[in-house]
Short mmCIF file of C-alpha atoms in Angstrom, two decimals:
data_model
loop_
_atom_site.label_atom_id
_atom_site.label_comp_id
_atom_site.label_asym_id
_atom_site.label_seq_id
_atom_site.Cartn_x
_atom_site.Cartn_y
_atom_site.Cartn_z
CA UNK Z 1 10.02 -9.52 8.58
CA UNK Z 2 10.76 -5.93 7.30
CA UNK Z 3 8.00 -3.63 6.57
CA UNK Z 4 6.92 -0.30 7.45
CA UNK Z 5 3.63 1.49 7.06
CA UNK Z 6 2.21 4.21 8.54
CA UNK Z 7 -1.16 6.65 8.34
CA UNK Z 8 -0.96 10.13 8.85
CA UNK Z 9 2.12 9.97 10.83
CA UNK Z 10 0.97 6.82 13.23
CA UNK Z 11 2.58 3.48 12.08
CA UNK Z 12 0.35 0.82 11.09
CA UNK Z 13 1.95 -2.15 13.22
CA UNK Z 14 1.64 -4.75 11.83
CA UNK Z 15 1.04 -3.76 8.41
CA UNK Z 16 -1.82 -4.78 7.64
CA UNK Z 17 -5.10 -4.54 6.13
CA UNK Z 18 -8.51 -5.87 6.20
CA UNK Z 19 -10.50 -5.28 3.36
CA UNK Z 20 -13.56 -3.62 2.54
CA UNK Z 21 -15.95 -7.01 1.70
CA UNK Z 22 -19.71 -6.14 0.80
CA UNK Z 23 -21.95 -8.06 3.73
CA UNK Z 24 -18.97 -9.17 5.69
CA UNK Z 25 -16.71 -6.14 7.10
CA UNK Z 26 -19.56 -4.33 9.53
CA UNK Z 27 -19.09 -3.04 12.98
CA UNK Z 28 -19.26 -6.83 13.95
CA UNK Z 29 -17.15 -8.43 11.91
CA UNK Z 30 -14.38 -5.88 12.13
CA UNK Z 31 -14.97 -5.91 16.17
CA UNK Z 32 -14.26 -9.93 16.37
CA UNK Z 33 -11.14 -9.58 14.00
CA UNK Z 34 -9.43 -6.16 15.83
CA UNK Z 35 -9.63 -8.82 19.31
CA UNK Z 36 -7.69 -11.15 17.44
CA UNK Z 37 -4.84 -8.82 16.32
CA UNK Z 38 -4.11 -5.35 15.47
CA UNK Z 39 -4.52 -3.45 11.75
CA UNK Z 40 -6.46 -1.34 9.85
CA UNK Z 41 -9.78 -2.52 9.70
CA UNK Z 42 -12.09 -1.08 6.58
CA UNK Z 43 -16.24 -0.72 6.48
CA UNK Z 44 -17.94 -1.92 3.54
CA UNK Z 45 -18.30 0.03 0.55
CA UNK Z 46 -19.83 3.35 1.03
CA UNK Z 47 -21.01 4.81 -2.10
CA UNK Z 48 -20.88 8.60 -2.21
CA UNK Z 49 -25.08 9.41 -3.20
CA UNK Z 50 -26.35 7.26 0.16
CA UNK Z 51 -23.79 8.84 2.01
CA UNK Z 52 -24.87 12.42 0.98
CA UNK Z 53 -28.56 11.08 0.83
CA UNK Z 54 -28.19 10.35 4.37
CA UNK Z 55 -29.25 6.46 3.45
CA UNK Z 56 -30.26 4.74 7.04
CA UNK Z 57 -28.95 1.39 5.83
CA UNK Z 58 -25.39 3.57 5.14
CA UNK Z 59 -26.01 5.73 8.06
CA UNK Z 60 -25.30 2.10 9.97
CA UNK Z 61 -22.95 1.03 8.01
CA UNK Z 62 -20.18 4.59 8.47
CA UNK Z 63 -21.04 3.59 12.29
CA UNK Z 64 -17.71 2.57 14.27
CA UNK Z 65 -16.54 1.08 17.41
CA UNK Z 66 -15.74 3.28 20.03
CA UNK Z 67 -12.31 1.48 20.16
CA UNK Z 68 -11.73 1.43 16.47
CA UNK Z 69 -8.63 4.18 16.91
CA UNK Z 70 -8.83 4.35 12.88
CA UNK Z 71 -11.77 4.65 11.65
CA UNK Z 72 -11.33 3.60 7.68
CA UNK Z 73 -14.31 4.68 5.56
CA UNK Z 74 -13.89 3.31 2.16
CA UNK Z 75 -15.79 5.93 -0.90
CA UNK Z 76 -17.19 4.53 -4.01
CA UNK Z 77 -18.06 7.36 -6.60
CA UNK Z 78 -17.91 7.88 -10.57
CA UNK Z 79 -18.43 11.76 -10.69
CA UNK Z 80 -15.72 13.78 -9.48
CA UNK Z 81 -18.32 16.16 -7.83
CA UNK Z 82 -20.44 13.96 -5.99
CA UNK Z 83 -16.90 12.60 -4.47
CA UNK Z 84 -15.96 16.10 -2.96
CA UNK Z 85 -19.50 16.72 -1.60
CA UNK Z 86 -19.33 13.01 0.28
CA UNK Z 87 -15.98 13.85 1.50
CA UNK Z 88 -17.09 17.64 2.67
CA UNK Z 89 -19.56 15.69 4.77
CA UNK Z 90 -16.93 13.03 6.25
CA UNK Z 91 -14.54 16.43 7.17
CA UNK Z 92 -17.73 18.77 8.37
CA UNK Z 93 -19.09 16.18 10.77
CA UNK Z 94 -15.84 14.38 11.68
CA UNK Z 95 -17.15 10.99 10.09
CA UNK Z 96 -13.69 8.92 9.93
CA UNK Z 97 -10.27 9.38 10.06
CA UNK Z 98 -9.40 7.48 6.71
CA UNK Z 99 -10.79 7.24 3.41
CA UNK Z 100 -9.86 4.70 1.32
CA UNK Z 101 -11.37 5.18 -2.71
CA UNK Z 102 -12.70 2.01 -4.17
CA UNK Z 103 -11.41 1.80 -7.73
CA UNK Z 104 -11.20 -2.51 -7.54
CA UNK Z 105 -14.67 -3.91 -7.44
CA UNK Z 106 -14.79 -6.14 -10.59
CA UNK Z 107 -18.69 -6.89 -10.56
CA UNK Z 108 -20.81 -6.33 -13.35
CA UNK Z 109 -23.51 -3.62 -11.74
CA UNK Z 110 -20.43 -1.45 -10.96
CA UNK Z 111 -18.18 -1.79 -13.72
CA UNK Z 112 -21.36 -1.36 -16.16
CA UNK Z 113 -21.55 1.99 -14.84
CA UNK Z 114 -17.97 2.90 -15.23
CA UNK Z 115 -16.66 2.47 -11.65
CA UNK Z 116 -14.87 0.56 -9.69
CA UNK Z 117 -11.83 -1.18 -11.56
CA UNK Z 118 -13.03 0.42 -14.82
CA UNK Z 119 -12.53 3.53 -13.87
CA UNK Z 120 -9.23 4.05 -13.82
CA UNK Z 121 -8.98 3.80 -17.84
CA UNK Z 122 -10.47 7.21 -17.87
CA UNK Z 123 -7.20 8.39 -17.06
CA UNK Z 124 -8.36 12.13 -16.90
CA UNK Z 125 -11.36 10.91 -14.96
CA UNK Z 126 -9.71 8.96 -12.31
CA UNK Z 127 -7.51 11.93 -11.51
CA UNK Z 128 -10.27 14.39 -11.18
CA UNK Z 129 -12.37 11.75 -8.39
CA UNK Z 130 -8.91 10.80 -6.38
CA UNK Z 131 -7.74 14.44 -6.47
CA UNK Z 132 -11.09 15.89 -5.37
CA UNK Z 133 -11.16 13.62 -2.55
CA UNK Z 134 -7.73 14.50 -1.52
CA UNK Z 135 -7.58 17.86 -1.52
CA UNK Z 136 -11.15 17.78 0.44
CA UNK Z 137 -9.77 15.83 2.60
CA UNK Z 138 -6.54 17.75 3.66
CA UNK Z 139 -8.42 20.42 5.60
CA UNK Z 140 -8.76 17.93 8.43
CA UNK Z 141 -5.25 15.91 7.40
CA UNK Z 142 -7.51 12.74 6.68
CA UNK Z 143 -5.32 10.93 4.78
CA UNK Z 144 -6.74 9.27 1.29
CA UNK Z 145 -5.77 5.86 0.31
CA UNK Z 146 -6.34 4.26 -3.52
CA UNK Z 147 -7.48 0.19 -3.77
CA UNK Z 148 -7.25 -1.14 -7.42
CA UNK Z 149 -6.66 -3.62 -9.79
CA UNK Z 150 -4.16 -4.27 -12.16
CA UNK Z 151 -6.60 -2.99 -15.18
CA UNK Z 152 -9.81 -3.84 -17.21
CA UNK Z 153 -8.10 -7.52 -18.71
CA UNK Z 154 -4.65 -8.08 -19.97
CA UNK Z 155 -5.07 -5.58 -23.08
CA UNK Z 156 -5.84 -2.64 -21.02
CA UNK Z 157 -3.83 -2.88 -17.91
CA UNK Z 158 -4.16 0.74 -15.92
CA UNK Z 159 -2.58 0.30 -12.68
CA UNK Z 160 0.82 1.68 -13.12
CA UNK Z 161 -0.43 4.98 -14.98
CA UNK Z 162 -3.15 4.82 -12.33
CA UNK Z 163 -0.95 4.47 -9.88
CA UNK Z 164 1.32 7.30 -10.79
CA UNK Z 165 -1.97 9.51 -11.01
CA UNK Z 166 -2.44 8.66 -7.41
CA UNK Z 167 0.54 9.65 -6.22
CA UNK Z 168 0.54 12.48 -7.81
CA UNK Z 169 -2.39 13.47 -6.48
CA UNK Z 170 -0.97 13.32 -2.77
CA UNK Z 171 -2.35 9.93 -1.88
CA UNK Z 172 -1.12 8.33 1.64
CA UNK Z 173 -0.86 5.02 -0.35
CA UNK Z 174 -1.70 2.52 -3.35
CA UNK Z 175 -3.08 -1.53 -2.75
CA UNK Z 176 -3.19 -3.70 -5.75
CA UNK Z 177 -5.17 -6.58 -6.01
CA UNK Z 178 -3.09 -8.39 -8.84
CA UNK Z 179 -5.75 -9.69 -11.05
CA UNK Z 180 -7.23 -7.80 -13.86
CA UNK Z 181 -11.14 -7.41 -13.83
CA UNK Z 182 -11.68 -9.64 -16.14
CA UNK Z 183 -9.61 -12.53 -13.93
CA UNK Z 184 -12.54 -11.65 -11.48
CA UNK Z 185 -11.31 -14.04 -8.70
CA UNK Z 186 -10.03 -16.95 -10.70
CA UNK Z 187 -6.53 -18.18 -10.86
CA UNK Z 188 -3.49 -17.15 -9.05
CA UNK Z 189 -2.78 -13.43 -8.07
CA UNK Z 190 -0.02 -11.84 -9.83
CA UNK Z 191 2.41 -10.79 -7.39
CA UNK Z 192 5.19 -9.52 -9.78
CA UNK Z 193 2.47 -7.19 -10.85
CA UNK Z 194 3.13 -5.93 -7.24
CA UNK Z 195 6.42 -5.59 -6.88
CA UNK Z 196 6.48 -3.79 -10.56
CA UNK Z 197 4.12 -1.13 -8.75
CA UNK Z 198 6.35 -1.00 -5.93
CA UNK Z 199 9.14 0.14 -7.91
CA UNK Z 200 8.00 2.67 -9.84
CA UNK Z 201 6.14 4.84 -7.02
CA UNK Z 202 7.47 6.58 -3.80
CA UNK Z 203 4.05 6.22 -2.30
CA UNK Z 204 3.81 2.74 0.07
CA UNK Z 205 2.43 0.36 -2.49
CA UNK Z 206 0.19 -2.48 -0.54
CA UNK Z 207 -0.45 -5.64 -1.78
CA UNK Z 208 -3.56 -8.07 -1.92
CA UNK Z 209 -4.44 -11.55 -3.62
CA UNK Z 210 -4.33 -14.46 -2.36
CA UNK Z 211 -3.24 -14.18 1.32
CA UNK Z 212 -4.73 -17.29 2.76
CA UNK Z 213 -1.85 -17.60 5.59
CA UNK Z 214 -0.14 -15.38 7.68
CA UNK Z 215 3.06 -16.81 5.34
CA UNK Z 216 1.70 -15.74 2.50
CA UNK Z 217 1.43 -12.40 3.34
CA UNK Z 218 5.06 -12.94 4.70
CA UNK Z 219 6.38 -14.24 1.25
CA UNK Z 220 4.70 -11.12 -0.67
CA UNK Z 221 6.63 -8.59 1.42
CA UNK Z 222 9.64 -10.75 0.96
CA UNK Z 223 9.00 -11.05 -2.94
CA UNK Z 224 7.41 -7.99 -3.90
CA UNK Z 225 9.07 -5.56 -1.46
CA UNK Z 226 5.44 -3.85 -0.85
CA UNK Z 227 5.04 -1.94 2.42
CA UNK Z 228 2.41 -4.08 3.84
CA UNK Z 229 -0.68 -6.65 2.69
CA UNK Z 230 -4.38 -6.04 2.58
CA UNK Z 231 -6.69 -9.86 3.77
CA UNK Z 232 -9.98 -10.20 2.42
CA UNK Z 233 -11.24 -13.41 1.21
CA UNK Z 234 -8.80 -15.34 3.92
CA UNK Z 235 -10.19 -14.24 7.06
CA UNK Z 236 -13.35 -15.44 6.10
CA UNK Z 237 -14.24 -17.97 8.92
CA UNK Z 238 -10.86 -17.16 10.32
CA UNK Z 239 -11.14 -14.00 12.54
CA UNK Z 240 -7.69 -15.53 14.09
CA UNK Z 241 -5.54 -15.05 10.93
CA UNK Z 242 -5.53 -11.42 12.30
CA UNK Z 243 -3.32 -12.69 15.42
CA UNK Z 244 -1.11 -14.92 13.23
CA UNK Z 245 -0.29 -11.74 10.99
CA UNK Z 246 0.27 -9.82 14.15
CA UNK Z 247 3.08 -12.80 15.10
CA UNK Z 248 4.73 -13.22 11.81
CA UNK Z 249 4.96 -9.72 11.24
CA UNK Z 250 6.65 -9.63 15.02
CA UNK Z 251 9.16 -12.65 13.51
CA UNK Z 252 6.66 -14.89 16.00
CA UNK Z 253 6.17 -18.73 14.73
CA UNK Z 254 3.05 -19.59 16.38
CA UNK Z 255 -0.41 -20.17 14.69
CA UNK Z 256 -3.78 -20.30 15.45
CA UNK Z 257 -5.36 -23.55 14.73
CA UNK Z 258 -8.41 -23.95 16.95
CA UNK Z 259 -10.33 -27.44 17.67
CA UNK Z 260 -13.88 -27.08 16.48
CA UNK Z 261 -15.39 -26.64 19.76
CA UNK Z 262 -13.33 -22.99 20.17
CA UNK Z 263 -14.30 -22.24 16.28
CA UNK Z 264 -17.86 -22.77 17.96
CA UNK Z 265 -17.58 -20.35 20.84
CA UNK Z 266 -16.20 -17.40 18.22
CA UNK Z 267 -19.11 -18.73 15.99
CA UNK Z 268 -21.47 -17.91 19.14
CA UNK Z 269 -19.70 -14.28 20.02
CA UNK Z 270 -20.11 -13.44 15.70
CA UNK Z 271 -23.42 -14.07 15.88
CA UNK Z 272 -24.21 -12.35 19.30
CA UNK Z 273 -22.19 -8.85 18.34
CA UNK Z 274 -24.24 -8.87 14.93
CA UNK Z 275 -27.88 -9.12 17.28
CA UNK Z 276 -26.71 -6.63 19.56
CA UNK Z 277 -25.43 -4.56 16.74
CA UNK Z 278 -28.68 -4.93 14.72
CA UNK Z 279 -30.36 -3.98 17.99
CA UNK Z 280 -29.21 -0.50 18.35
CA UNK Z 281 -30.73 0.12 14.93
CA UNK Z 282 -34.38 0.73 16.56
CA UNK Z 283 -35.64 3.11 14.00
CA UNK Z 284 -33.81 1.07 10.74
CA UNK Z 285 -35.32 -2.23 12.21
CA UNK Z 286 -38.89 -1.24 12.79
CA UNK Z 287 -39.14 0.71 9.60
CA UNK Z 288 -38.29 -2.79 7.73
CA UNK Z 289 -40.46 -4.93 10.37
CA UNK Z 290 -37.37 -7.07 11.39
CA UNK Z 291 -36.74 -8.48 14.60
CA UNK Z 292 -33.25 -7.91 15.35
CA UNK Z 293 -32.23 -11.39 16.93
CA UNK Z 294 -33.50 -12.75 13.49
CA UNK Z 295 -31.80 -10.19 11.27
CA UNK Z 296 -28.40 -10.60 13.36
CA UNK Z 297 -29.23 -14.49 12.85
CA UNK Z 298 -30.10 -14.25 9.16
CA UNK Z 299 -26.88 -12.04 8.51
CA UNK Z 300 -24.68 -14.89 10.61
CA UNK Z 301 -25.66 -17.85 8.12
CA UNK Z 302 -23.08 -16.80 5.26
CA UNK Z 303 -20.49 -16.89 7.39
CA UNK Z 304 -21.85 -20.87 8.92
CA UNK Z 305 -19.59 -23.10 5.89
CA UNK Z 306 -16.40 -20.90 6.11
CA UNK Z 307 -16.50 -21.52 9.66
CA UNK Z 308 -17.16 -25.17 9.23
CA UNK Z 309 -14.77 -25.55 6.10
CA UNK Z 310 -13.19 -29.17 6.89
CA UNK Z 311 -14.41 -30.24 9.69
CA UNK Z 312 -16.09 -33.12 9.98
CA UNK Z 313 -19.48 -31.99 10.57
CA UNK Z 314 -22.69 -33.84 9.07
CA UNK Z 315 -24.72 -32.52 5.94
CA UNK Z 316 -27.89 -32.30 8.70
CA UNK Z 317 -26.32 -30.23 11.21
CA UNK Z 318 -24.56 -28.02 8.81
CA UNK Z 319 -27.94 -27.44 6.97
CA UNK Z 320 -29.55 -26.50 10.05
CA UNK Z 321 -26.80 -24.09 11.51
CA UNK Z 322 -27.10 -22.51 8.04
CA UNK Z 323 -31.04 -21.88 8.91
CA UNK Z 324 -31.14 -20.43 12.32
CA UNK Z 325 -33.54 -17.72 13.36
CA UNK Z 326 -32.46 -17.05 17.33
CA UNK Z 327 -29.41 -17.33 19.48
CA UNK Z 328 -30.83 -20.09 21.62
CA UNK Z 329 -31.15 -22.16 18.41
CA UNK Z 330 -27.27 -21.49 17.68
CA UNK Z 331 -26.18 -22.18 20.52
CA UNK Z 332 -28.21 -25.48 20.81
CA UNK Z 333 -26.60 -26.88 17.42
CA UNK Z 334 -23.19 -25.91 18.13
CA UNK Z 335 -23.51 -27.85 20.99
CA UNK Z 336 -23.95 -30.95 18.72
CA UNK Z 337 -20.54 -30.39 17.53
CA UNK Z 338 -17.44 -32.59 18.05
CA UNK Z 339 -15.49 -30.38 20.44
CA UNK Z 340 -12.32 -31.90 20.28
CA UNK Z 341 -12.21 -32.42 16.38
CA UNK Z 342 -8.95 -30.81 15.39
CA UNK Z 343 -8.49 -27.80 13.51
CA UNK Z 344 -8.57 -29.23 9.37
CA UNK Z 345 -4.93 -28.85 8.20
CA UNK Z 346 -6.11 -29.88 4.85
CA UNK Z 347 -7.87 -26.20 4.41
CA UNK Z 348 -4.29 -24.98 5.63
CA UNK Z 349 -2.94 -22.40 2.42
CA UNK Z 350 -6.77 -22.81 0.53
CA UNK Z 351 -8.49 -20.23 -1.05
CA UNK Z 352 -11.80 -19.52 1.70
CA UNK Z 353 -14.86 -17.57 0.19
CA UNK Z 354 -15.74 -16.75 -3.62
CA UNK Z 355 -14.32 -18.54 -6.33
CA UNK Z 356 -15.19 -18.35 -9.79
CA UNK Z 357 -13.93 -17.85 -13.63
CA UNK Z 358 -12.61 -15.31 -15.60
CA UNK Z 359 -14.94 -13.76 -17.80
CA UNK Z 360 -15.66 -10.86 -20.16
CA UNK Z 361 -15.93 -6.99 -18.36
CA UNK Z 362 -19.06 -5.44 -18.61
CA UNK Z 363 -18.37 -1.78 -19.43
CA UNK Z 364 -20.42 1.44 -20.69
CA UNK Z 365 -20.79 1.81 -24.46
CA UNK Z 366 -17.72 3.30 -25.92
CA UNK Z 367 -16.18 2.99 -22.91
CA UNK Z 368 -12.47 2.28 -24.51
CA UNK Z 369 -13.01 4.53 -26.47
CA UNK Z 370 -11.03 7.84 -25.86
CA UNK Z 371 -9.27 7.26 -22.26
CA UNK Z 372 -8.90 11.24 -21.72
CA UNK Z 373 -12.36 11.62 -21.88
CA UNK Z 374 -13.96 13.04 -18.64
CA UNK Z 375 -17.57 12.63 -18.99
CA UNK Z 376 -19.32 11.26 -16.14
CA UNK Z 377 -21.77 8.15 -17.54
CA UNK Z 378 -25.29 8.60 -17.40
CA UNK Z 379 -26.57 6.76 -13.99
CA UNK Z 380 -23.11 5.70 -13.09
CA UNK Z 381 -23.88 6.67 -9.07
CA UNK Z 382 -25.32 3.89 -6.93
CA UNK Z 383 -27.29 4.70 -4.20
CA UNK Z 384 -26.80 2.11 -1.96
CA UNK Z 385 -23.66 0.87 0.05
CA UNK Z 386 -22.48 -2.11 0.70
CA UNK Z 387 -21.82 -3.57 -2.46
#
């Protein structure tokens, strides 16, 4: 398969991209995947006031793997200014080597407030925030990247002005997620949306929606021409899918479809990296009262039914793997799994993770209003990360 992406010079083999998923992509998470296969692997959402606050929760999350060679920071911010001070203090104390600007997140708290994948219908706006962070950024050639959607709903689409802005601006590339805001995650992605991009910027133009196989993200290259794919929802419970991309990028055939008993040992290593993780956080952990085994254990549970999605596991079991407070108590349960039950080809090509339907976008008053207006919205910053 032909496609070519690199990041400040280095390529990006294979091209690909995990993205930035609020609860999921910590130091963990992205640890587990990067053994599976190589990439670029993104933090969660940092918004630019708990960065500059110094937040301890964010503090954690901007932390990175001493073997993470790219360290991809991605920014959430609605004022232009608060997005140059946060990426003065990524530059001044050598923070990342990527920053990657959030202008995507459909959910109503953000878009409420004017950011995320409403923001880019400020057209003025959006320029000002992605050019600040750009030209902050060039003192230490950290190269800026730009993650949207294809626009507020179908009557004010955004992403090929937006993406022309971006480029423009001097960013290293451009993902679309093609679904509007309002699609939220319903339906099918629009790839032609995609390839449309593609051809009308110079820029590498990434694409993202509905990559639930490493041949999906092989078909989008092949129908949208896009210079590589970013994965969210379809590594969830799937760490692996980072090693088939790695093969069918490298024209490899072979897939990862592990009997239950193998799902159980990665299930065992997630949940262990997160304690031990949670564990060097002395300070954060005492201040909240948490012990850390139970916080790691507590943070594992999401990730229990995408694990377990098809196999034939009992409602019992699966309730209590979903409640576990220690290690020892994991470990215990997963040994009550069938071993040998065969990896569920019926979840083969399925969507994995949130679901839901498309609904009406939540937006500051006037918002539509006049798109060249530049005025920041009153309390549009949020001060915590993550999502």
């Amino acid at each position: 398969m032909t496609a070519s992406l690199s990041l400040a010079g280095k390529p990006v083999s294979p091209p690909v991209v995990l993205a930035p998923m609020a609860g999921i992509t910590n130091l963990p998470f992205r640890k587990l995947c990067r053994e599976q296969g190589a990439g670029i692997y993104v933090c969660e959402m940092i918004t630019t006031v708990a960065l500059t606050q110094r937040n301890p929760k964010t503090m954690r999350l901007i932390e990175f793997d001493p073997e993470e060679q790219t360290r991809s920071l991605q920014l959430y911010g609605v004022d232009p200014a608060g997005m140059r001070k946060a990426v003065q203090m990524i530059v001044d104390e050598d923070l990342a080597d990527h920053v990657d600007l959030n202008f995507g997140c459909p959910v109503p708290k953000v878009t409420r407030r004017g950011g995320g994948s409403a923001l880019p219908w400020k057209r003025r706006l959006f320029r000002e925030i992605v050019t600040a962070a750009v030209e902050t950024a060039a003192v230490r050639d950290i190269p800026v990247t730009v993650k949207m959607r294809k626009g507020i709903d179908d009557d004010h689409l955004t992403y090929l002005e937006a993406g022309r802005i971006a480029q423009d601006a001097g960013v290293a590339w451009v993902a679309l997620h093609g679904r509007t805001a309002a699609e939220r995650y319903s339906g099918t992605a629009d790839w032609d949306a995609i390839a449309t991009l593609k051809e009308h910027l110079d820029v590498p133009v990434l694409g993202n929606g509905d990559i639930w196989e490493a041949d999906d993200a092989l078909r989008m290259v092949e129908q949208t021409g896009c210079d590589g794919v970013v994965v969210g929802r379809g590594c969830l419970g799937r760490p692996w899918l980072f090693g088939d991309l790695e093969a069918g990028f490298n024209g490899r055939s072979e897939r990862k479809m592990p009997p239950l008993g193998e799902v159980a040992k990665v299930m065992l290593r997630h949940a262990t990296l997160l304690v031990e993780w949670l564990a060097g956080a002395e300070s954060y952990e005492a201040r909240r009262n948490i012990d850390a085994e139970e916080h790691g254990c507590r943070e594992f549970r999401k990730h229990v039914s995408w694990y377990l999605k098809g196999f034939p596991v009992g409602g019992e079991l699966r309730r209590s793997l979903s409640m576990i407070s220690t290690l020892n108590e994991l470990e215990d349960l997963l040994g009550k799994l069938e071993a040998d039950a065969p990896f569920p080809e019926s979840t083969i090509g399925k969507p994995r993770g949130r679901t839901n339907s498309p609904g009406k976008v939540t937006l500051p008053d006037g918002w539509l209003d006049d798109r060249d207006d530049c005025t920041v919205p009153e309390g549009a910053e949020i001060d915590s990360s993550g999502g």
